[in-house]
PDB file of C-alpha atoms in Angstrom:
ATOM      1  CA  UNK N 276     105.169 108.538 107.067  1.00 61.00           C
ATOM      2  CA  UNK N 277     108.573 108.541 108.320  1.00 65.00           C
ATOM      3  CA  UNK N 278     110.809 111.587 106.632  1.00 75.00           C
ATOM      4  CA  UNK N 279     112.224 109.867 103.841  1.00 82.00           C
ATOM      5  CA  UNK N 280     115.908 111.505 104.342  1.00 85.00           C
ATOM      6  CA  UNK N 281     116.059 110.599 108.354  1.00 86.00           C
ATOM      7  CA  UNK N 282     115.261 106.870 106.966  1.00 85.00           C
ATOM      8  CA  UNK N 283     117.643 106.684 104.171  1.00 88.00           C
ATOM      9  CA  UNK N 284     120.783 108.266 106.765  1.00 89.00           C
ATOM     10  CA  UNK N 285     119.231 105.467 109.251  1.00 91.00           C
ATOM     11  CA  UNK N 286     120.067 102.932 106.154  1.00 92.00           C
ATOM     12  CA  UNK N 287     123.094 104.342 105.048  1.00 94.00           C
ATOM     13  CA  UNK N 288     124.197 104.003 108.589  1.00 93.00           C
ATOM     14  CA  UNK N 289     123.022 100.434 108.826  1.00 93.00           C
ATOM     15  CA  UNK N 290     124.730  99.582 105.247  1.00 94.00           C
ATOM     16  CA  UNK N 291     128.096 101.348 106.386  1.00 94.00           C
ATOM     17  CA  UNK N 292     128.147  99.465 109.692  1.00 93.00           C
ATOM     18  CA  UNK N 293     127.639  96.128 107.908  1.00 93.00           C
ATOM     19  CA  UNK N 294     130.750  96.974 104.986  1.00 93.00           C
ATOM     20  CA  UNK N 295     132.683  97.860 108.579  1.00 92.00           C
ATOM     21  CA  UNK N 296     131.762  94.276 110.167  1.00 91.00           C
ATOM     22  CA  UNK N 297     131.798  92.417 106.567  1.00 89.00           C
ATOM     23  CA  UNK N 298     135.378  93.767 105.716  1.00 89.00           C
ATOM     24  CA  UNK N 299     136.574  92.758 109.549  1.00 87.00           C
ATOM     25  CA  UNK N 300     135.326  89.411 109.011  1.00 84.00           C
ATOM     26  CA  UNK N 301     136.871  89.044 105.719  1.00 82.00           C
ATOM     27  CA  UNK N 302     140.177  89.893 107.642  1.00 79.00           C
ATOM     28  CA  UNK N 303     140.075  87.712 109.761  1.00 73.00           C
ATOM     29  CA  UNK N 304     139.992  84.694 107.112  1.00 57.00           C
ATOM     30  CA  UNK N 305     138.559  82.614 109.267  1.00 53.00           C
ATOM     31  CA  UNK N 306     138.997  78.415 108.461  1.00 53.00           C
ATOM     32  CA  UNK N 307     135.523  76.493 107.145  1.00 53.00           C
ATOM     33  CA  UNK N 308     134.119  74.296 109.978  1.00 55.00           C
ATOM     34  CA  UNK N 309     132.223  71.165 109.267  1.00 59.00           C
ATOM     35  CA  UNK N 310     128.740  71.873 111.183  1.00 60.00           C
ATOM     36  CA  UNK N 311     128.826  70.258 114.854  1.00 58.00           C
ATOM     37  CA  UNK N 312     128.589  71.025 118.973  1.00 61.00           C
ATOM     38  CA  UNK N 313     131.843  70.133 118.949  1.00 61.00           C
ATOM     39  CA  UNK N 314     133.099  73.011 117.001  1.00 62.00           C
ATOM     40  CA  UNK N 315     131.803  75.708 119.497  1.00 63.00           C
ATOM     41  CA  UNK N 316     134.778  75.472 121.318  1.00 59.00           C
ATOM     42  CA  UNK N 317     137.066  77.062 119.268  1.00 62.00           C
ATOM     43  CA  UNK N 318     138.046  80.700 118.959  1.00 63.00           C
ATOM     44  CA  UNK N 319     137.185  81.209 115.727  1.00 68.00           C
ATOM     45  CA  UNK N 320     134.081  79.937 116.271  1.00 72.00           C
ATOM     46  CA  UNK N 321     133.184  81.490 119.110  1.00 80.00           C
ATOM     47  CA  UNK N 322     134.202  84.881 117.027  1.00 82.00           C
ATOM     48  CA  UNK N 323     131.840  83.975 114.265  1.00 81.00           C
ATOM     49  CA  UNK N 324     128.816  82.605 116.526  1.00 84.00           C
ATOM     50  CA  UNK N 325     129.037  85.594 119.529  1.00 89.00           C
ATOM     51  CA  UNK N 326     131.618  88.411 118.472  1.00 90.00           C
ATOM     52  CA  UNK N 327     130.310  89.371 115.216  1.00 91.00           C
ATOM     53  CA  UNK N 328     126.731  88.806 115.505  1.00 93.00           C
ATOM     54  CA  UNK N 329     126.823  91.303 118.477  1.00 94.00           C
ATOM     55  CA  UNK N 330     129.129  93.665 116.502  1.00 93.00           C
ATOM     56  CA  UNK N 331     126.194  93.987 114.065  1.00 94.00           C
ATOM     57  CA  UNK N 332     123.259  94.303 116.944  1.00 95.00           C
ATOM     58  CA  UNK N 333     125.459  96.934 118.585  1.00 94.00           C
ATOM     59  CA  UNK N 334     125.855  99.003 114.935  1.00 94.00           C
ATOM     60  CA  UNK N 335     122.442  98.465 114.285  1.00 94.00           C
ATOM     61  CA  UNK N 336     121.251  99.929 117.267  1.00 94.00           C
ATOM     62  CA  UNK N 337     123.743 102.994 116.912  1.00 93.00           C
ATOM     63  CA  UNK N 338     122.352 104.349 113.840  1.00 90.00           C
ATOM     64  CA  UNK N 339     118.480 104.747 115.786  1.00 91.00           C
ATOM     65  CA  UNK N 340     119.627 105.833 119.238  1.00 91.00           C
ATOM     66  CA  UNK N 341     120.958 109.574 117.393  1.00 89.00           C
ATOM     67  CA  UNK N 342     117.732 109.693 116.887  1.00 88.00           C
ATOM     68  CA  UNK N 343     116.011 108.777 120.423  1.00 87.00           C
ATOM     69  CA  UNK N 344     115.926 112.141 121.761  1.00 84.00           C
ATOM     70  CA  UNK N 345     115.094 113.909 118.702  1.00 84.00           C
ATOM     71  CA  UNK N 346     111.475 115.747 119.583  1.00 79.00           C
ATOM     72  CA  UNK N 347     109.419 114.845 116.398  1.00 82.00           C
ATOM     73  CA  UNK N 348     110.337 110.821 116.776  1.00 84.00           C
ATOM     74  CA  UNK N 349     108.292 110.177 120.101  1.00 80.00           C
ATOM     75  CA  UNK N 350     106.510 106.990 119.263  1.00 83.00           C
ATOM     76  CA  UNK N 351     107.347 103.419 119.599  1.00 87.00           C
ATOM     77  CA  UNK N 352     106.495 103.138 115.748  1.00 87.00           C
ATOM     78  CA  UNK N 353     109.548 105.140 115.034  1.00 89.00           C
ATOM     79  CA  UNK N 354     111.370 103.184 116.826  1.00 90.00           C
ATOM     80  CA  UNK N 355     110.325  99.875 114.985  1.00 92.00           C
ATOM     81  CA  UNK N 356     110.800 101.918 111.988  1.00 91.00           C
ATOM     82  CA  UNK N 357     114.563 103.053 112.778  1.00 93.00           C
ATOM     83  CA  UNK N 358     115.628  99.657 113.955  1.00 94.00           C
ATOM     84  CA  UNK N 359     114.360  97.384 111.719  1.00 94.00           C
ATOM     85  CA  UNK N 360     115.514  99.574 108.545  1.00 94.00           C
ATOM     86  CA  UNK N 361     119.130  99.814 110.043  1.00 95.00           C
ATOM     87  CA  UNK N 362     119.146  96.129 110.811  1.00 95.00           C
ATOM     88  CA  UNK N 363     118.407  95.465 107.467  1.00 95.00           C
ATOM     89  CA  UNK N 364     120.340  97.277 105.343  1.00 95.00           C
ATOM     90  CA  UNK N 365     123.729  95.985 107.696  1.00 95.00           C
ATOM     91  CA  UNK N 366     122.895  92.682 106.999  1.00 93.00           C
ATOM     92  CA  UNK N 367     122.604  92.838 103.448  1.00 93.00           C
ATOM     93  CA  UNK N 368     126.052  95.143 103.189  1.00 94.00           C
ATOM     94  CA  UNK N 369     127.366  92.381 105.478  1.00 92.00           C
ATOM     95  CA  UNK N 370     126.225  89.899 103.093  1.00 90.00           C
ATOM     96  CA  UNK N 371     127.487  91.402 100.047  1.00 91.00           C
ATOM     97  CA  UNK N 372     130.784  92.176 101.255  1.00 91.00           C
ATOM     98  CA  UNK N 373     131.419  88.734 103.229  1.00 86.00           C
ATOM     99  CA  UNK N 374     129.944  87.128  99.884  1.00 84.00           C
ATOM    100  CA  UNK N 375     132.574  88.876  97.389  1.00 83.00           C
ATOM    101  CA  UNK N 376     135.569  86.691  97.460  1.00 77.00           C
ATOM    102  CA  UNK N 377     132.685  83.989  96.058  1.00 74.00           C
ATOM    103  CA  UNK N 378     132.626  85.849  92.695  1.00 71.00           C
ATOM    104  CA  UNK N 379     135.307  84.960  92.138  1.00 69.00           C
ATOM    105  CA  UNK N 380     134.519  81.386  91.360  1.00 66.00           C
ATOM    106  CA  UNK N 381     132.621  82.264  88.454  1.00 65.00           C
ATOM    107  CA  UNK N 382     129.293  80.347  87.395  1.00 62.00           C
ATOM    108  CA  UNK N 383     129.231  76.880  88.197  1.00 63.00           C
ATOM    109  CA  UNK N 384     126.012  75.211  86.769  1.00 53.00           C
ATOM    110  CA  UNK N 385     127.221  71.961  86.980  1.00 59.00           C
ATOM    111  CA  UNK N 386     126.972  72.018  90.693  1.00 62.00           C
ATOM    112  CA  UNK N 387     123.469  71.101  92.392  1.00 69.00           C
ATOM    113  CA  UNK N 388     121.755  74.309  92.698  1.00 73.00           C
ATOM    114  CA  UNK N 389     118.969  73.083  95.224  1.00 79.00           C
ATOM    115  CA  UNK N 390     121.373  73.806  98.249  1.00 79.00           C
ATOM    116  CA  UNK N 391     122.831  76.796  97.286  1.00 79.00           C
ATOM    117  CA  UNK N 392     119.702  78.161  96.683  1.00 84.00           C
ATOM    118  CA  UNK N 393     118.374  77.261 100.084  1.00 87.00           C
ATOM    119  CA  UNK N 394     121.392  79.066 101.602  1.00 85.00           C
ATOM    120  CA  UNK N 395     120.213  82.578  99.546  1.00 86.00           C
ATOM    121  CA  UNK N 396     117.284  82.096 101.443  1.00 91.00           C
ATOM    122  CA  UNK N 397     118.188  81.581 104.620  1.00 92.00           C
ATOM    123  CA  UNK N 398     121.263  84.369 103.850  1.00 90.00           C
ATOM    124  CA  UNK N 399     118.803  86.440 102.195  1.00 90.00           C
ATOM    125  CA  UNK N 400     115.393  86.350 103.855  1.00 93.00           C
ATOM    126  CA  UNK N 401     115.620  84.524 107.385  1.00 95.00           C
ATOM    127  CA  UNK N 402     118.688  86.458 108.866  1.00 94.00           C
ATOM    128  CA  UNK N 403     117.889  89.652 108.019  1.00 94.00           C
ATOM    129  CA  UNK N 404     114.486  89.466 109.237  1.00 95.00           C
ATOM    130  CA  UNK N 405     115.720  87.536 112.675  1.00 96.00           C
ATOM    131  CA  UNK N 406     118.420  90.796 113.007  1.00 95.00           C
ATOM    132  CA  UNK N 407     115.679  93.011 111.971  1.00 95.00           C
ATOM    133  CA  UNK N 408     113.000  91.244 114.344  1.00 95.00           C
ATOM    134  CA  UNK N 409     115.643  91.464 117.637  1.00 95.00           C
ATOM    135  CA  UNK N 410     117.008  94.806 116.813  1.00 96.00           C
ATOM    136  CA  UNK N 411     113.058  96.279 115.846  1.00 94.00           C
ATOM    137  CA  UNK N 412     112.295  95.083 119.113  1.00 94.00           C
ATOM    138  CA  UNK N 413     115.009  96.369 120.787  1.00 94.00           C
ATOM    139  CA  UNK N 414     114.745  99.785 119.167  1.00 94.00           C
ATOM    140  CA  UNK N 415     110.903  99.939 120.165  1.00 92.00           C
ATOM    141  CA  UNK N 416     111.416  99.089 123.618  1.00 91.00           C
ATOM    142  CA  UNK N 417     113.897 102.435 124.079  1.00 91.00           C
ATOM    143  CA  UNK N 418     111.503 104.295 122.436  1.00 90.00           C
ATOM    144  CA  UNK N 419     108.951 102.609 124.872  1.00 86.00           C
ATOM    145  CA  UNK N 420     110.927 103.483 128.136  1.00 85.00           C
ATOM    146  CA  UNK N 421     112.143 106.989 127.325  1.00 86.00           C
ATOM    147  CA  UNK N 422     109.858 108.639 124.575  1.00 77.00           C
ATOM    148  CA  UNK N 423     106.649 107.243 125.001  1.00 71.00           C
ATOM    149  CA  UNK N 424     103.835 108.756 126.855  1.00 68.00           C
ATOM    150  CA  UNK N 425     104.262 106.943 130.792  1.00 54.00           C
ATOM    151  CA  UNK N 426     100.989 105.246 130.404  1.00 60.00           C
ATOM    152  CA  UNK N 427     102.893 103.224 127.360  1.00 61.00           C
ATOM    153  CA  UNK N 428     106.112 102.525 128.957  1.00 61.00           C
ATOM    154  CA  UNK N 429     105.634  99.234 130.007  1.00 68.00           C
ATOM    155  CA  UNK N 430     103.541  98.478 127.216  1.00 71.00           C
ATOM    156  CA  UNK N 431     105.981  95.875 125.505  1.00 79.00           C
ATOM    157  CA  UNK N 432     106.866  94.569 129.078  1.00 74.00           C
ATOM    158  CA  UNK N 433     108.651  92.329 130.176  1.00 81.00           C
ATOM    159  CA  UNK N 434     110.480  91.482 127.501  1.00 80.00           C
ATOM    160  CA  UNK N 435     110.362  95.391 125.968  1.00 80.00           C
ATOM    161  CA  UNK N 436     112.084  97.070 128.670  1.00 85.00           C
ATOM    162  CA  UNK N 437     115.419  98.389 127.747  1.00 87.00           C
ATOM    163  CA  UNK N 438     117.815  95.195 128.742  1.00 92.00           C
ATOM    164  CA  UNK N 439     115.616  93.181 127.882  1.00 92.00           C
ATOM    165  CA  UNK N 440     115.203  93.879 124.751  1.00 92.00           C
ATOM    166  CA  UNK N 441     118.680  94.806 123.996  1.00 94.00           C
ATOM    167  CA  UNK N 442     119.435  91.226 125.057  1.00 95.00           C
ATOM    168  CA  UNK N 443     116.725  89.641 123.338  1.00 94.00           C
ATOM    169  CA  UNK N 444     118.552  91.114 119.689  1.00 95.00           C
ATOM    170  CA  UNK N 445     121.642  89.620 120.756  1.00 95.00           C
ATOM    171  CA  UNK N 446     120.579  86.202 121.792  1.00 95.00           C
ATOM    172  CA  UNK N 447     118.436  86.097 118.358  1.00 95.00           C
ATOM    173  CA  UNK N 448     121.315  87.133 116.502  1.00 94.00           C
ATOM    174  CA  UNK N 449     123.741  84.604 118.187  1.00 94.00           C
ATOM    175  CA  UNK N 450     121.143  81.847 118.123  1.00 94.00           C
ATOM    176  CA  UNK N 451     120.629  82.131 114.524  1.00 93.00           C
ATOM    177  CA  UNK N 452     124.801  82.553 114.271  1.00 90.00           C
ATOM    178  CA  UNK N 453     124.739  78.722 116.070  1.00 90.00           C
ATOM    179  CA  UNK N 454     122.372  77.753 113.951  1.00 90.00           C
ATOM    180  CA  UNK N 455     124.011  77.902 111.064  1.00 85.00           C
ATOM    181  CA  UNK N 456     127.129  76.390 112.480  1.00 81.00           C
ATOM    182  CA  UNK N 457     126.040  73.392 114.134  1.00 83.00           C
ATOM    183  CA  UNK N 458     123.072  72.295 112.414  1.00 85.00           C
ATOM    184  CA  UNK N 459     122.889  70.142 108.724  1.00 83.00           C
ATOM    185  CA  UNK N 460     121.693  72.156 105.823  1.00 83.00           C
ATOM    186  CA  UNK N 461     117.855  70.630 105.918  1.00 87.00           C
ATOM    187  CA  UNK N 462     117.959  71.508 110.016  1.00 89.00           C
ATOM    188  CA  UNK N 463     119.491  74.241 109.589  1.00 90.00           C
ATOM    189  CA  UNK N 464     116.976  75.956 107.019  1.00 93.00           C
ATOM    190  CA  UNK N 465     113.675  75.008 109.340  1.00 94.00           C
ATOM    191  CA  UNK N 466     115.394  76.088 112.221  1.00 94.00           C
ATOM    192  CA  UNK N 467     116.378  79.193 110.867  1.00 95.00           C
ATOM    193  CA  UNK N 468     112.926  79.793 109.173  1.00 96.00           C
ATOM    194  CA  UNK N 469     111.317  79.466 112.986  1.00 96.00           C
ATOM    195  CA  UNK N 470     113.632  81.985 114.281  1.00 96.00           C
ATOM    196  CA  UNK N 471     112.609  84.445 111.428  1.00 96.00           C
ATOM    197  CA  UNK N 472     109.067  84.090 112.261  1.00 96.00           C
ATOM    198  CA  UNK N 473     110.009  84.653 115.618  1.00 95.00           C
ATOM    199  CA  UNK N 474     111.648  87.763 114.480  1.00 94.00           C
ATOM    200  CA  UNK N 475     108.000  88.684 112.603  1.00 95.00           C
ATOM    201  CA  UNK N 476     106.010  88.122 115.450  1.00 94.00           C
ATOM    202  CA  UNK N 477     108.049  90.356 117.731  1.00 93.00           C
ATOM    203  CA  UNK N 478     108.046  93.486 114.743  1.00 93.00           C
ATOM    204  CA  UNK N 479     104.123  92.735 114.588  1.00 92.00           C
ATOM    205  CA  UNK N 480     103.798  93.027 118.500  1.00 91.00           C
ATOM    206  CA  UNK N 481     106.341  96.248 118.383  1.00 90.00           C
ATOM    207  CA  UNK N 482     103.858  97.854 115.492  1.00 89.00           C
ATOM    208  CA  UNK N 483     100.897  96.994 117.729  1.00 87.00           C
ATOM    209  CA  UNK N 484     101.549  99.031 119.899  1.00 86.00           C
ATOM    210  CA  UNK N 485     102.994 101.915 117.706  1.00 83.00           C
ATOM    211  CA  UNK N 486      99.400 102.042 116.032  1.00 81.00           C
ATOM    212  CA  UNK N 487      98.040 102.085 119.279  1.00 79.00           C
ATOM    213  CA  UNK N 488     100.129 104.839 120.500  1.00 77.00           C
ATOM    214  CA  UNK N 489      99.309 106.678 117.939  1.00 71.00           C
ATOM    215  CA  UNK N 490      95.427 106.142 117.857  1.00 68.00           C
ATOM    216  CA  UNK N 491      95.707 107.815 121.556  1.00 65.00           C
ATOM    217  CA  UNK N 492      96.864 111.081 119.754  1.00 61.00           C
ATOM    218  CA  UNK N 493      94.115 111.601 117.918  1.00 59.00           C
ATOM    219  CA  UNK N 494      90.923 113.265 118.333  1.00 61.00           C
ATOM    220  CA  UNK N 495      87.788 111.164 116.702  1.00 64.00           C
ATOM    221  CA  UNK N 496      85.823 112.648 114.551  1.00 67.00           C
ATOM    222  CA  UNK N 497      82.300 112.763 113.442  1.00 74.00           C
ATOM    223  CA  UNK N 498      79.768 109.517 113.567  1.00 78.00           C
ATOM    224  CA  UNK N 499      80.155 107.029 110.844  1.00 83.00           C
ATOM    225  CA  UNK N 500      78.606 103.486 109.883  1.00 84.00           C
ATOM    226  CA  UNK N 501      82.056 101.186 109.563  1.00 85.00           C
ATOM    227  CA  UNK N 502      82.275  99.745 105.869  1.00 81.00           C
ATOM    228  CA  UNK N 503      83.093  96.142 107.197  1.00 84.00           C
ATOM    229  CA  UNK N 504      80.820  95.716 110.518  1.00 87.00           C
ATOM    230  CA  UNK N 505      77.807  98.192 109.780  1.00 85.00           C
ATOM    231  CA  UNK N 506      77.967  99.385 113.363  1.00 87.00           C
ATOM    232  CA  UNK N 507      78.175 103.302 113.869  1.00 86.00           C
ATOM    233  CA  UNK N 508      81.653 103.982 115.099  1.00 84.00           C
ATOM    234  CA  UNK N 509      83.294 107.765 115.343  1.00 77.00           C
ATOM    235  CA  UNK N 510      86.027 108.406 112.710  1.00 74.00           C
ATOM    236  CA  UNK N 511      88.882 107.391 113.613  1.00 69.00           C
ATOM    237  CA  UNK N 512      91.870 105.217 113.093  1.00 69.00           C
ATOM    238  CA  UNK N 513      90.045 102.136 114.117  1.00 75.00           C
ATOM    239  CA  UNK N 514      86.266 101.092 114.070  1.00 81.00           C
ATOM    240  CA  UNK N 515      85.009 100.780 117.798  1.00 75.00           C
ATOM    241  CA  UNK N 516      83.495  97.850 117.137  1.00 80.00           C
ATOM    242  CA  UNK N 517      85.284  95.181 114.982  1.00 84.00           C
ATOM    243  CA  UNK N 518      88.771  96.769 115.524  1.00 78.00           C
ATOM    244  CA  UNK N 519      89.653  97.214 111.835  1.00 80.00           C
ATOM    245  CA  UNK N 520      91.365  99.753 110.551  1.00 75.00           C
ATOM    246  CA  UNK N 521      89.342 102.841 108.827  1.00 70.00           C
ATOM    247  CA  UNK N 522      92.277 102.848 106.094  1.00 63.00           C
ATOM    248  CA  UNK N 523      92.137  99.804 105.003  1.00 62.00           C
ATOM    249  CA  UNK N 524      88.505  99.284 104.085  1.00 66.00           C
ATOM    250  CA  UNK N 525      87.336 100.498 100.175  1.00 64.00           C
ATOM    251  CA  UNK N 526      85.821 103.821 100.357  1.00 54.00           C
ATOM    252  CA  UNK N 527      81.942 103.921 100.068  1.00 51.00           C
ATOM    253  CA  UNK N 528      79.936 104.929  96.740  1.00 43.00           C
ATOM    254  CA  UNK N 529      78.019 108.266  96.807  1.00 40.00           C
ATOM    255  CA  UNK N 530      74.954 108.349  98.602  1.00 41.00           C
ATOM    256  CA  UNK N 531      75.486 105.058 100.494  1.00 43.00           C
ATOM    257  CA  UNK N 532      75.751 105.267 104.543  1.00 42.00           C
TER     258      UNK N 532
END
C-alpha cells in the first residue's frame, strides 16, 4: 500500500544510479580476467569486486534515505520496500548498461546456449536478489532504529542495527562480485544461488518485523471464528490462536460462522 508515486521515484533513483555505475564500469574498460583467486590482487579486479559493489549499495541506499525523515513513512516495512525496490532497479539498469556492448555481436545460435542461460539467471535473478536483500536489510535497520517505536528499535538486532546492517549489505554485494570473479561457471551458479537464498531470508525477516509492527498499530475488532483453525479470535491482522494472516483466508460463505 505504499504510494505509487513515491515507489516510482525510488525506482527511478535506483535506475539512474545503475546507469551511472554502468557507464563508469564501461568507461573503465576493464580487461576480462580468467576465474581464480590469484586474480584478486590486480587493481582492475579490486575495482570490480570492491569499488563498484560498494558504489551500488551506497547509491541504492541514498534514495530510501531521502525518505527516512518523512512523517508518513515510519514503519520498518517502508524501509524494506524502498530499499529493495531501489536496489533491484539499480542492479537491473546496471546490467542493461554494462551488457549493451554485447548486443553489437548479434545473434549467435551456433554457440552453446546453456552457459549463456545460466549466466543470465545469475545476472538477472540471483545478483539482484542478493543486492536487494542486503540493501533492504540495511534500509530496514535504519527504519527500525530511527523511525520505529522504542519497543521495536532493536527488533532486528544484532545485525539489524544501522552500522551492521549497512556492513551486511556491502559484504553481500562484495561476496557476489568475488564469486563471479573466482569461481568456475557451475560453482559460480551454485554459490550465487546460495547467496540469493540468504538475501531472501534477510528480506523475509525484515518483512516479518514490519508486519508485527503494523499489527501493533491496529486495534482489534469484534470476535470472529478463524476459518483456518476454527478458534475464536479478535478481528485483526492475525489469528491469535494459529497465527495465520486473516487477509490470506478465503471469505466465509453467508450464514456460516
